[in-house]
PDB file of C-alpha atoms in Angstrom:
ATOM      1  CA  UNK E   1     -29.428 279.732-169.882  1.00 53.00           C
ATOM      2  CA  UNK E   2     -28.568 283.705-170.502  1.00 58.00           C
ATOM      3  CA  UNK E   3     -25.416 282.042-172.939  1.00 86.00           C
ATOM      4  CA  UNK E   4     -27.162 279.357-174.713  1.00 97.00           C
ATOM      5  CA  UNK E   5     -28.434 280.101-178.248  1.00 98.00           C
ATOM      6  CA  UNK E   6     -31.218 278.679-180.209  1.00 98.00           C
ATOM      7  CA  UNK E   7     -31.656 278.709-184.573  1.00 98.00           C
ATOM      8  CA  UNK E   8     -34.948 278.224-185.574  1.00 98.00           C
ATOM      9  CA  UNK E   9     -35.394 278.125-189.281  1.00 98.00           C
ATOM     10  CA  UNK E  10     -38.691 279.964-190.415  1.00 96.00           C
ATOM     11  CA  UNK E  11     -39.221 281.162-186.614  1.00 96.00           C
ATOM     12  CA  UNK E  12     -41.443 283.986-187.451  1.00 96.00           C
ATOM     13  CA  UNK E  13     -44.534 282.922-187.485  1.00 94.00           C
ATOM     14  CA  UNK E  14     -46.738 279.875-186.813  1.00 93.00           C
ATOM     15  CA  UNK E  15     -45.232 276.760-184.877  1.00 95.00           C
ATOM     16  CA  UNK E  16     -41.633 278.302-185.594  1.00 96.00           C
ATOM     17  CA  UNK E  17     -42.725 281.623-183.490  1.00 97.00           C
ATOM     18  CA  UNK E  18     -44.478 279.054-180.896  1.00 97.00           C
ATOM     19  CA  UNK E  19     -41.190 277.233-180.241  1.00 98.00           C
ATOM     20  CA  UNK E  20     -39.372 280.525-180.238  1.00 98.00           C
ATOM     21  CA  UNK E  21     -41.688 281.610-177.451  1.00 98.00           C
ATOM     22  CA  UNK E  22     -40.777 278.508-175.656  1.00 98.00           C
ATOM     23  CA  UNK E  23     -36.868 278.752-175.722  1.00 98.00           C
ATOM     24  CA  UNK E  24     -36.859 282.620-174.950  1.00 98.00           C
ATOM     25  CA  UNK E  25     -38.976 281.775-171.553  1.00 97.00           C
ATOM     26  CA  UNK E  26     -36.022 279.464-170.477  1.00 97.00           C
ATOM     27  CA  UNK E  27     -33.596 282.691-171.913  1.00 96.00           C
ATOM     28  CA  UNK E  28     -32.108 281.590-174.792  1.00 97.00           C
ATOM     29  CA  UNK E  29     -30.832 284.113-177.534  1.00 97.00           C
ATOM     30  CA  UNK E  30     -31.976 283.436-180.286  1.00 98.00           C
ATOM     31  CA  UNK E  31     -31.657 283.627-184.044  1.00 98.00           C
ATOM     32  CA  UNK E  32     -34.901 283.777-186.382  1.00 98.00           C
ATOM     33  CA  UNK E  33     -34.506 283.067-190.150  1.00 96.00           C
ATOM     34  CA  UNK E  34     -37.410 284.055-192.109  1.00 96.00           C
ATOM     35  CA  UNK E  35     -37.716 284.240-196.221  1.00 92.00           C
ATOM     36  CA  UNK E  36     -40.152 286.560-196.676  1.00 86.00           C
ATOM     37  CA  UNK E  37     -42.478 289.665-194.979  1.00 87.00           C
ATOM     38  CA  UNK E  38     -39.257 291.521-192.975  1.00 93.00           C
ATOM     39  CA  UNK E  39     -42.485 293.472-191.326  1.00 93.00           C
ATOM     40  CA  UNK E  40     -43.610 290.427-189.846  1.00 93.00           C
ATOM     41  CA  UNK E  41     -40.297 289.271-188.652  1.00 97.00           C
ATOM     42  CA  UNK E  42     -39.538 292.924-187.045  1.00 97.00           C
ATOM     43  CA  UNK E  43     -43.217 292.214-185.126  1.00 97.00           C
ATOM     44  CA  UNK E  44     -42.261 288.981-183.598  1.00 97.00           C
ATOM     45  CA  UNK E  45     -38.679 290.117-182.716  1.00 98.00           C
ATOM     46  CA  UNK E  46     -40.020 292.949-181.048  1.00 98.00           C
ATOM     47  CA  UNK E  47     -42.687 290.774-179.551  1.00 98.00           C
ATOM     48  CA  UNK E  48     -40.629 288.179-177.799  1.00 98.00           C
ATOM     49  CA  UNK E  49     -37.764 290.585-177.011  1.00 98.00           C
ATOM     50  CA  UNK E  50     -40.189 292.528-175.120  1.00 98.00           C
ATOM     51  CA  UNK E  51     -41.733 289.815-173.300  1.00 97.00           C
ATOM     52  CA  UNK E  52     -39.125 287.588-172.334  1.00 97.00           C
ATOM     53  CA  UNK E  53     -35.475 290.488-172.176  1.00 96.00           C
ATOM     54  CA  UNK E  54     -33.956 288.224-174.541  1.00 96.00           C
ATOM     55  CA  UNK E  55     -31.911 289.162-177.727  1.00 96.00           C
ATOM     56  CA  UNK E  56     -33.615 288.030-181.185  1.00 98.00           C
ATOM     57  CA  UNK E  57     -31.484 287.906-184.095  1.00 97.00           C
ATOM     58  CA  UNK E  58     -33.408 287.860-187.737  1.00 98.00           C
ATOM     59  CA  UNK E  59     -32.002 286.758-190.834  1.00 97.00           C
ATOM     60  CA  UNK E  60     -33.543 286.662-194.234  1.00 97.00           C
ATOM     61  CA  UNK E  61     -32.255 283.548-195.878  1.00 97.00           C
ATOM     62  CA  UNK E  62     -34.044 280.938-198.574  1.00 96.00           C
ATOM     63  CA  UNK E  63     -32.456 277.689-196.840  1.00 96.00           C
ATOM     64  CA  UNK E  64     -33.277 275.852-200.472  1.00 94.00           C
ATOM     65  CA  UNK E  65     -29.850 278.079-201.529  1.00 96.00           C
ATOM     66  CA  UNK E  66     -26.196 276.126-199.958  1.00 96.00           C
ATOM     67  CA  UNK E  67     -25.069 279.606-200.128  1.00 97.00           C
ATOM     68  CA  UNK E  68     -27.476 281.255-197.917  1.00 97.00           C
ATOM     69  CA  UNK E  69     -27.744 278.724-195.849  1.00 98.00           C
ATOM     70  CA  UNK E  70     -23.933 278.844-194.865  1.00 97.00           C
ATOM     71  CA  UNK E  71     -24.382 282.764-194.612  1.00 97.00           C
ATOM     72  CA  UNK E  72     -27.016 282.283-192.224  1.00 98.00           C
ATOM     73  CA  UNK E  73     -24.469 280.215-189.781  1.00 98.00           C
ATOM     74  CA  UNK E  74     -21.355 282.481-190.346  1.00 97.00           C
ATOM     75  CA  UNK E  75     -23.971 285.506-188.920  1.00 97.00           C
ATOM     76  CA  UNK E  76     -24.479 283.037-185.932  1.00 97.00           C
ATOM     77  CA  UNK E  77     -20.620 282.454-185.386  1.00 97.00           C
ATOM     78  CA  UNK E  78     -19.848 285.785-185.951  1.00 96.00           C
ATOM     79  CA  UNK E  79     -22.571 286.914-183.643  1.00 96.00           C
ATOM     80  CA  UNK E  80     -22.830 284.888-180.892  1.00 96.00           C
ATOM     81  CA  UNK E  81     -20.021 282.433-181.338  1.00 95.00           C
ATOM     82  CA  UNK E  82     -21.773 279.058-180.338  1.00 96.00           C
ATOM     83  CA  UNK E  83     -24.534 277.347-181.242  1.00 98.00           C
ATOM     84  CA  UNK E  84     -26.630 275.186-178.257  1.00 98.00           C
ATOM     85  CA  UNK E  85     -29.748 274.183-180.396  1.00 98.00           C
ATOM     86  CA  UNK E  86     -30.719 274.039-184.185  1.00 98.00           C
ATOM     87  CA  UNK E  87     -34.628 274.000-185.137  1.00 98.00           C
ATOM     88  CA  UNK E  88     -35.222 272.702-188.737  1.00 98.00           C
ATOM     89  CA  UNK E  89     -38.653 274.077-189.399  1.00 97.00           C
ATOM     90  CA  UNK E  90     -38.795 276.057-192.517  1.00 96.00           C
ATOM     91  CA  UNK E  91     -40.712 274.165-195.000  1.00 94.00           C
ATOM     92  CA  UNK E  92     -42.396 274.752-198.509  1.00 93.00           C
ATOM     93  CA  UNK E  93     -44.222 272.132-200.759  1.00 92.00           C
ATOM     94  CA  UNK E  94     -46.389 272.331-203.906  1.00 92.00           C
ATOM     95  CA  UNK E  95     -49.767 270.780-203.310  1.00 90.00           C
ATOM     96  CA  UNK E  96     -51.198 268.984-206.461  1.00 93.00           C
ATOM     97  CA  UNK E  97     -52.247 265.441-206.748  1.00 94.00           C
ATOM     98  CA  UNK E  98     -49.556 262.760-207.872  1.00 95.00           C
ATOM     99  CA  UNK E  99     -50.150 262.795-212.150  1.00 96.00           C
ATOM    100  CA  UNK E 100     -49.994 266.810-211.945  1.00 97.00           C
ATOM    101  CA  UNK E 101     -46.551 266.535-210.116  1.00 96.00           C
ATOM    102  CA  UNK E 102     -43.804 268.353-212.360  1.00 97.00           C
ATOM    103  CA  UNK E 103     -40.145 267.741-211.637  1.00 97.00           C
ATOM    104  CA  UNK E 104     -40.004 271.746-211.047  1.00 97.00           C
ATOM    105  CA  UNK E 105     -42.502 270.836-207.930  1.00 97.00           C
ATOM    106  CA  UNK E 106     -40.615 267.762-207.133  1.00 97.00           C
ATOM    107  CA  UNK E 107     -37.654 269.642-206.676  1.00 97.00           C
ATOM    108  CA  UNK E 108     -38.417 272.286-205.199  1.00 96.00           C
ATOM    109  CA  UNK E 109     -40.089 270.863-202.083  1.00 96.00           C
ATOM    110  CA  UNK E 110     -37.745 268.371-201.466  1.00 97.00           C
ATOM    111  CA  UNK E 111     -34.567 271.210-201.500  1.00 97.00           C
ATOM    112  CA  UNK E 112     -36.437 273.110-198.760  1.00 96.00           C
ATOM    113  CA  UNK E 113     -37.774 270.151-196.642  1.00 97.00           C
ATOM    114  CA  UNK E 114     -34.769 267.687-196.562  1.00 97.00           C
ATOM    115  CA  UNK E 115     -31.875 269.131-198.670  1.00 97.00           C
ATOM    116  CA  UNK E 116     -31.730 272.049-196.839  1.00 97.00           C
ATOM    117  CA  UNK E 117     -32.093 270.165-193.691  1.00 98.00           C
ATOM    118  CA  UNK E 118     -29.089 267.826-194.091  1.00 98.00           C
ATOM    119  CA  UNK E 119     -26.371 270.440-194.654  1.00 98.00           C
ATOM    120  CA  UNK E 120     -27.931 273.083-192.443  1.00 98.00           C
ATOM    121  CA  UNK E 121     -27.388 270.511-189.882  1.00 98.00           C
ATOM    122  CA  UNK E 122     -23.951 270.009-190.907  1.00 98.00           C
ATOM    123  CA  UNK E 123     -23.481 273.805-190.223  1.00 98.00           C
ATOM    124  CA  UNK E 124     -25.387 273.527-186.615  1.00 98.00           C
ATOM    125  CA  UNK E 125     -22.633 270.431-185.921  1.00 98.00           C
ATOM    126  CA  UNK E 126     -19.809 272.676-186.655  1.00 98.00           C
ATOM    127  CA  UNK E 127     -20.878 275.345-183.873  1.00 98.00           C
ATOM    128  CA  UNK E 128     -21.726 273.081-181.454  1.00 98.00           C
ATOM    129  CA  UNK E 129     -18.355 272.556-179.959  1.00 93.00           C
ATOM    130  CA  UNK E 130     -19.657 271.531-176.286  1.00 93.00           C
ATOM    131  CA  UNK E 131     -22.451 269.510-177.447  1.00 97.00           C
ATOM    132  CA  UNK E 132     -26.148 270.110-178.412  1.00 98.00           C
ATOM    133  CA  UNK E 133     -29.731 269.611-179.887  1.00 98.00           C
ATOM    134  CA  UNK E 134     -31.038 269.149-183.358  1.00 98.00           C
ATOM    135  CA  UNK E 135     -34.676 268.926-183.732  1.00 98.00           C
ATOM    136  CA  UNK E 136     -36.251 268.705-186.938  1.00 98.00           C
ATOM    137  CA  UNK E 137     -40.347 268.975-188.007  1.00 98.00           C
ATOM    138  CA  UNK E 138     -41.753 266.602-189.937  1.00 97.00           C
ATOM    139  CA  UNK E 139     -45.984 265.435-190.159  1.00 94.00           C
ATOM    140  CA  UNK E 140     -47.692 262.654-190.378  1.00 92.00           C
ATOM    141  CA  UNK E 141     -47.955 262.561-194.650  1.00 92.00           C
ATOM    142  CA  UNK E 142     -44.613 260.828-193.967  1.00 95.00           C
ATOM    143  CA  UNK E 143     -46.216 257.461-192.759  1.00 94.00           C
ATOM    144  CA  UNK E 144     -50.032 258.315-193.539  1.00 92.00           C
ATOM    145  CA  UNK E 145     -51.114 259.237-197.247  1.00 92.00           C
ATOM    146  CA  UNK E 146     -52.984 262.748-197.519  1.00 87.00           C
ATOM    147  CA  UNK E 147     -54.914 263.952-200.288  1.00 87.00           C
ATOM    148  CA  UNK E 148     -52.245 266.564-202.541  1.00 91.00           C
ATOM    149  CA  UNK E 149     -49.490 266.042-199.986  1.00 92.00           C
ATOM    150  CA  UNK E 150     -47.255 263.287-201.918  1.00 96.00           C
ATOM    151  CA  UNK E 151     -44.116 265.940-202.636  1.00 96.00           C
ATOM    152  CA  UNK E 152     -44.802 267.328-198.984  1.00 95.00           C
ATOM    153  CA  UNK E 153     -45.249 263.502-197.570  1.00 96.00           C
ATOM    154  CA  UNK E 154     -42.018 261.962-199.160  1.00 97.00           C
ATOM    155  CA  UNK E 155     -40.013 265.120-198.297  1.00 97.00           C
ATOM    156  CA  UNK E 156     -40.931 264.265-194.512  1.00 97.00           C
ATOM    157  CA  UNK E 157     -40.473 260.727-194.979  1.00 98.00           C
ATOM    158  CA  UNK E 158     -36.823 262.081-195.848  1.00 98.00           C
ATOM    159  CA  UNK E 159     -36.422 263.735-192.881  1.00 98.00           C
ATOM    160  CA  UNK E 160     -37.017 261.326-190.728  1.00 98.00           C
ATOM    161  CA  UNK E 161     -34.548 258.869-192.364  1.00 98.00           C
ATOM    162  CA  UNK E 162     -32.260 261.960-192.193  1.00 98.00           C
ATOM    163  CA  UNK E 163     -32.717 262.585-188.467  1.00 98.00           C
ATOM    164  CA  UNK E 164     -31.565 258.672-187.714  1.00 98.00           C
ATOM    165  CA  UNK E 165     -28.575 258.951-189.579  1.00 98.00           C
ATOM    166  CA  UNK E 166     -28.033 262.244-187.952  1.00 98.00           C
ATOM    167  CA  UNK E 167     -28.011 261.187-184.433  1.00 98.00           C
ATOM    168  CA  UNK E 168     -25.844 257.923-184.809  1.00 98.00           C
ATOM    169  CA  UNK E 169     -23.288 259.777-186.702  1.00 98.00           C
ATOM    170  CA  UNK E 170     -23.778 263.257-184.016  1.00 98.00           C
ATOM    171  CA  UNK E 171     -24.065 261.132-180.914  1.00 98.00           C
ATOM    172  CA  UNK E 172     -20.210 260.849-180.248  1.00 98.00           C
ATOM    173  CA  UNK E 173     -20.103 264.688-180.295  1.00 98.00           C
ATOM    174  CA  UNK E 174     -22.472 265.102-178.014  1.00 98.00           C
ATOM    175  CA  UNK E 175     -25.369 266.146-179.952  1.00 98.00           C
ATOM    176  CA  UNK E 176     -28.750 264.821-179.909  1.00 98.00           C
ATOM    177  CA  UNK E 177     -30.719 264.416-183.603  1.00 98.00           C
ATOM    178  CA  UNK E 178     -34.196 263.720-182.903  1.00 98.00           C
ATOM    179  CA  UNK E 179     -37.683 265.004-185.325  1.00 98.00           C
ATOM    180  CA  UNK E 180     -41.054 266.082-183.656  1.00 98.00           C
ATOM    181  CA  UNK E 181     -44.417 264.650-186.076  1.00 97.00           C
ATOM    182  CA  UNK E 182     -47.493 266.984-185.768  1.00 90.00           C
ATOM    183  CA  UNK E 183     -51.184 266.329-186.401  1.00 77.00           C
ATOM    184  CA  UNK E 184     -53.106 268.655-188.263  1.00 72.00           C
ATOM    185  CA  UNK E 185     -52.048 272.377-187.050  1.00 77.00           C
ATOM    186  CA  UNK E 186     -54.063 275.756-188.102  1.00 65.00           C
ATOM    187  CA  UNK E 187     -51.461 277.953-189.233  1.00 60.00           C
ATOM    188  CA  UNK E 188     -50.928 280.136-192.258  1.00 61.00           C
ATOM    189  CA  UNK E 189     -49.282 277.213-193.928  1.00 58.00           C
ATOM    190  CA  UNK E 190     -52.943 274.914-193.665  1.00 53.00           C
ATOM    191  CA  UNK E 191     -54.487 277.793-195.703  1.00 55.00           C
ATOM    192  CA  UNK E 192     -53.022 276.585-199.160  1.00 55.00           C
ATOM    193  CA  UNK E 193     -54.572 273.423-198.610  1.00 56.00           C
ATOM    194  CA  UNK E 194     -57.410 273.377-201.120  1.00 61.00           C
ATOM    195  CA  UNK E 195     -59.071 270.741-198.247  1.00 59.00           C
ATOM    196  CA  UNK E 196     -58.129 272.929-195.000  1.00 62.00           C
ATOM    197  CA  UNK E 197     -61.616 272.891-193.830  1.00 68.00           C
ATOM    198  CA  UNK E 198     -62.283 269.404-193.964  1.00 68.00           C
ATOM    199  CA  UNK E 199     -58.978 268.667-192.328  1.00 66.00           C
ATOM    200  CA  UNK E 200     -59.151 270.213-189.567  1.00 66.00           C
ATOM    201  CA  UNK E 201     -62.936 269.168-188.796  1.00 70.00           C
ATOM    202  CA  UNK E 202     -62.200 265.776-188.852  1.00 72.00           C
ATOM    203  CA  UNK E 203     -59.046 265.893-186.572  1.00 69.00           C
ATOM    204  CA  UNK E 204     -61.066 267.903-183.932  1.00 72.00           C
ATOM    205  CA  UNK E 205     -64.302 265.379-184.133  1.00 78.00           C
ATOM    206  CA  UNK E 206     -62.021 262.190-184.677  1.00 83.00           C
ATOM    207  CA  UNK E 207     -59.115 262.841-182.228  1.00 87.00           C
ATOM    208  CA  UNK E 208     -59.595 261.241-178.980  1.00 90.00           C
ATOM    209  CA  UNK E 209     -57.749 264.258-177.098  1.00 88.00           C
ATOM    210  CA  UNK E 210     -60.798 266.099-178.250  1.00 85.00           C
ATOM    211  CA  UNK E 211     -59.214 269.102-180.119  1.00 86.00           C
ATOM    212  CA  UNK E 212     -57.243 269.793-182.768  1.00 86.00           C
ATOM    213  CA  UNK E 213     -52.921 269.933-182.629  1.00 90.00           C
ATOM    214  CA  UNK E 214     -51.985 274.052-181.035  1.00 92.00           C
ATOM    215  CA  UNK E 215     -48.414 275.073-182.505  1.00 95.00           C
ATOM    216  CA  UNK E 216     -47.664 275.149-179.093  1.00 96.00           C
ATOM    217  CA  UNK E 217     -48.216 271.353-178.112  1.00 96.00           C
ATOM    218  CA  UNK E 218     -45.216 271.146-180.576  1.00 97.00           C
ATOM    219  CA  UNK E 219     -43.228 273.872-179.103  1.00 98.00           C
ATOM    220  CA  UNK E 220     -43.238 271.949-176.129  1.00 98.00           C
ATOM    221  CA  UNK E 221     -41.927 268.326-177.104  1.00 98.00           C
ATOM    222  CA  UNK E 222     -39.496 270.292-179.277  1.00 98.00           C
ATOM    223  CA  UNK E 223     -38.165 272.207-176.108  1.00 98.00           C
ATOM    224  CA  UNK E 224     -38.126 268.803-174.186  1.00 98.00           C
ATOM    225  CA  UNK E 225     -36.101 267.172-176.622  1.00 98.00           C
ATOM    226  CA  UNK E 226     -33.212 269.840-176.209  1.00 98.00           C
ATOM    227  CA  UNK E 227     -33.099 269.170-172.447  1.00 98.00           C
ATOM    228  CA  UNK E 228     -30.805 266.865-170.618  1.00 97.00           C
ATOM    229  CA  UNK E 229     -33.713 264.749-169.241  1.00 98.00           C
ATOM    230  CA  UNK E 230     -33.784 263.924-173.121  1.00 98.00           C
ATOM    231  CA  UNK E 231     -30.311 262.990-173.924  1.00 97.00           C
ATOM    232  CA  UNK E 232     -30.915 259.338-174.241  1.00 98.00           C
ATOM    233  CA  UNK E 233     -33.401 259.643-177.152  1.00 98.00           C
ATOM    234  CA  UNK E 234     -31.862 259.438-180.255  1.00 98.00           C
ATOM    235  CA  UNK E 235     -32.844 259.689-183.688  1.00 98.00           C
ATOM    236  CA  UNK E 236     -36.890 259.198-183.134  1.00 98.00           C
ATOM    237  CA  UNK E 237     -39.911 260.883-184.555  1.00 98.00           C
ATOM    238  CA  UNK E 238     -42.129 262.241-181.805  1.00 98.00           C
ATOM    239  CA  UNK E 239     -45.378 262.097-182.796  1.00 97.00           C
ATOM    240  CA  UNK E 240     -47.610 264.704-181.322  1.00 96.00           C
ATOM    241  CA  UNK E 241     -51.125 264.103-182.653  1.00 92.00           C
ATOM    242  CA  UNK E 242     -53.266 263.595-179.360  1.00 92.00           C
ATOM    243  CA  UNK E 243     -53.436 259.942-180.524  1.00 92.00           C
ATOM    244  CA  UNK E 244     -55.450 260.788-184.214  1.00 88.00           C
ATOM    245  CA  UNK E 245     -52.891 258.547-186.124  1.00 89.00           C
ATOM    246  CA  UNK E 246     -53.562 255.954-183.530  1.00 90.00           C
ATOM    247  CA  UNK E 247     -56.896 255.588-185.158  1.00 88.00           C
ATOM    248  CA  UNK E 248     -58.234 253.310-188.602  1.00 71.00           C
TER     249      UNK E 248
END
């Protein structure tokens, strides 16, 4: 795997550093995009590159901007010259309930959640020459209806529609579109939820696998899907929840 490279969009921290972890065990080079704290970045780069003697790439980039996101893969080109697997995880959402939505907030969450998704995936086609992986992270407001979460939710719901057209229209090429769904995960990004607490209490007492979603439960379907023992799953959400959506 020393050739292959892996882009994971907000890979810094939280799940995106989990499935970072994950693709640097099996050797993959890897470029991290991040959008804010450089310090942080530098930590995990130097984190991962020690523990695994594999090469992390960072690049600042808001993938809400076309621009930036077609500078981030012209540094991968240039760089490395290939790209093997293409992790859409950087999201952003404003977290109000529906009558205090403002188009500002509409917009905004839906360019970083599915806009930027579609034509960073575009990019991730051209580069993948011999064939690849797309993955994309979505949750469960998609199908289920959370208190604040309806520009988050619908922005989800987008990228799973996304990730089936995707893979029928990526299939012939060789690359496989598919999304991975996640319960309720406590990372930084669960702190802005004005209900975090009560969240995650009632995942770990309600979910029948007994404990709440880890970022790196999702780190490890993601990885799966990028294998060839996946290559005949094609355009479907993965939900990853310990069965808690299963439930009334």
């Amino acid at each position: 795997m020393t050739n292959k490279v892996a882009l994971i969009t907000g890979g810094t921290r939280g799940i995106g550093k989990a499935i970072a972890k994950r693709f640097a065990r099996e050797g993959y080079q890897l470029v991290l995009n991040y959008m804010r704290k450089k310090s942080d970045a530098e930590q995990t780069k130097n984190e991962i590159e020690a523990e695994y003697g594999v090469e992390v790439h960072l690049v600042k980039a808001n993938v809400k901007e076309m621009e930036q996101i077609q500078a981030l893969f012209a540094e991968v080109k240039e760089r490395f010259g290939r790209l093997d697997v293409f992790v859409s995880n950087a999201a952003s959402g404003v977290l109000r309930p529906l009558m205090e939505i403002e188009p500002t907030h509409w917009d905004w969450t839906m360019d970083i959640n599915s806009k930027a998704y579609l034509f960073a995936a575009q990019e991730a086609a051209k580069l993948m020459e011999q064939g690849g992986a797309i993955v994309a992270l979505s949750s469960l407001g998609s199908i289920r209806v959370l208190p604040n979460y309806v520009t988050v939710g619908v922005s989800k719901a987008a990228v799973e529609a996304l990730t089936r057209y995707l893979a029928v229209e990526l299939a012939p090429k060789g690359i496989v579109v598919n999304a991975v769904s996640g319960g309720a995960v406590d990372t930084d990004a669960l702190k802005h939820f004005p209900n975090r607490e009560e969240l995650l209490s009632e995942a770990a007492q309600r979910n029948p696998a007994g404990r709440i979603v880890e970022p790196e439960d999702l780190a490890e379907t993601v990885y799966f899907l990028c294998t060839p023992a996946a290559g005949m799953i094609c355009g479907q959400t993965i939900i990853v929840d310990g069965g808690l959506s299963l439930l009334c």
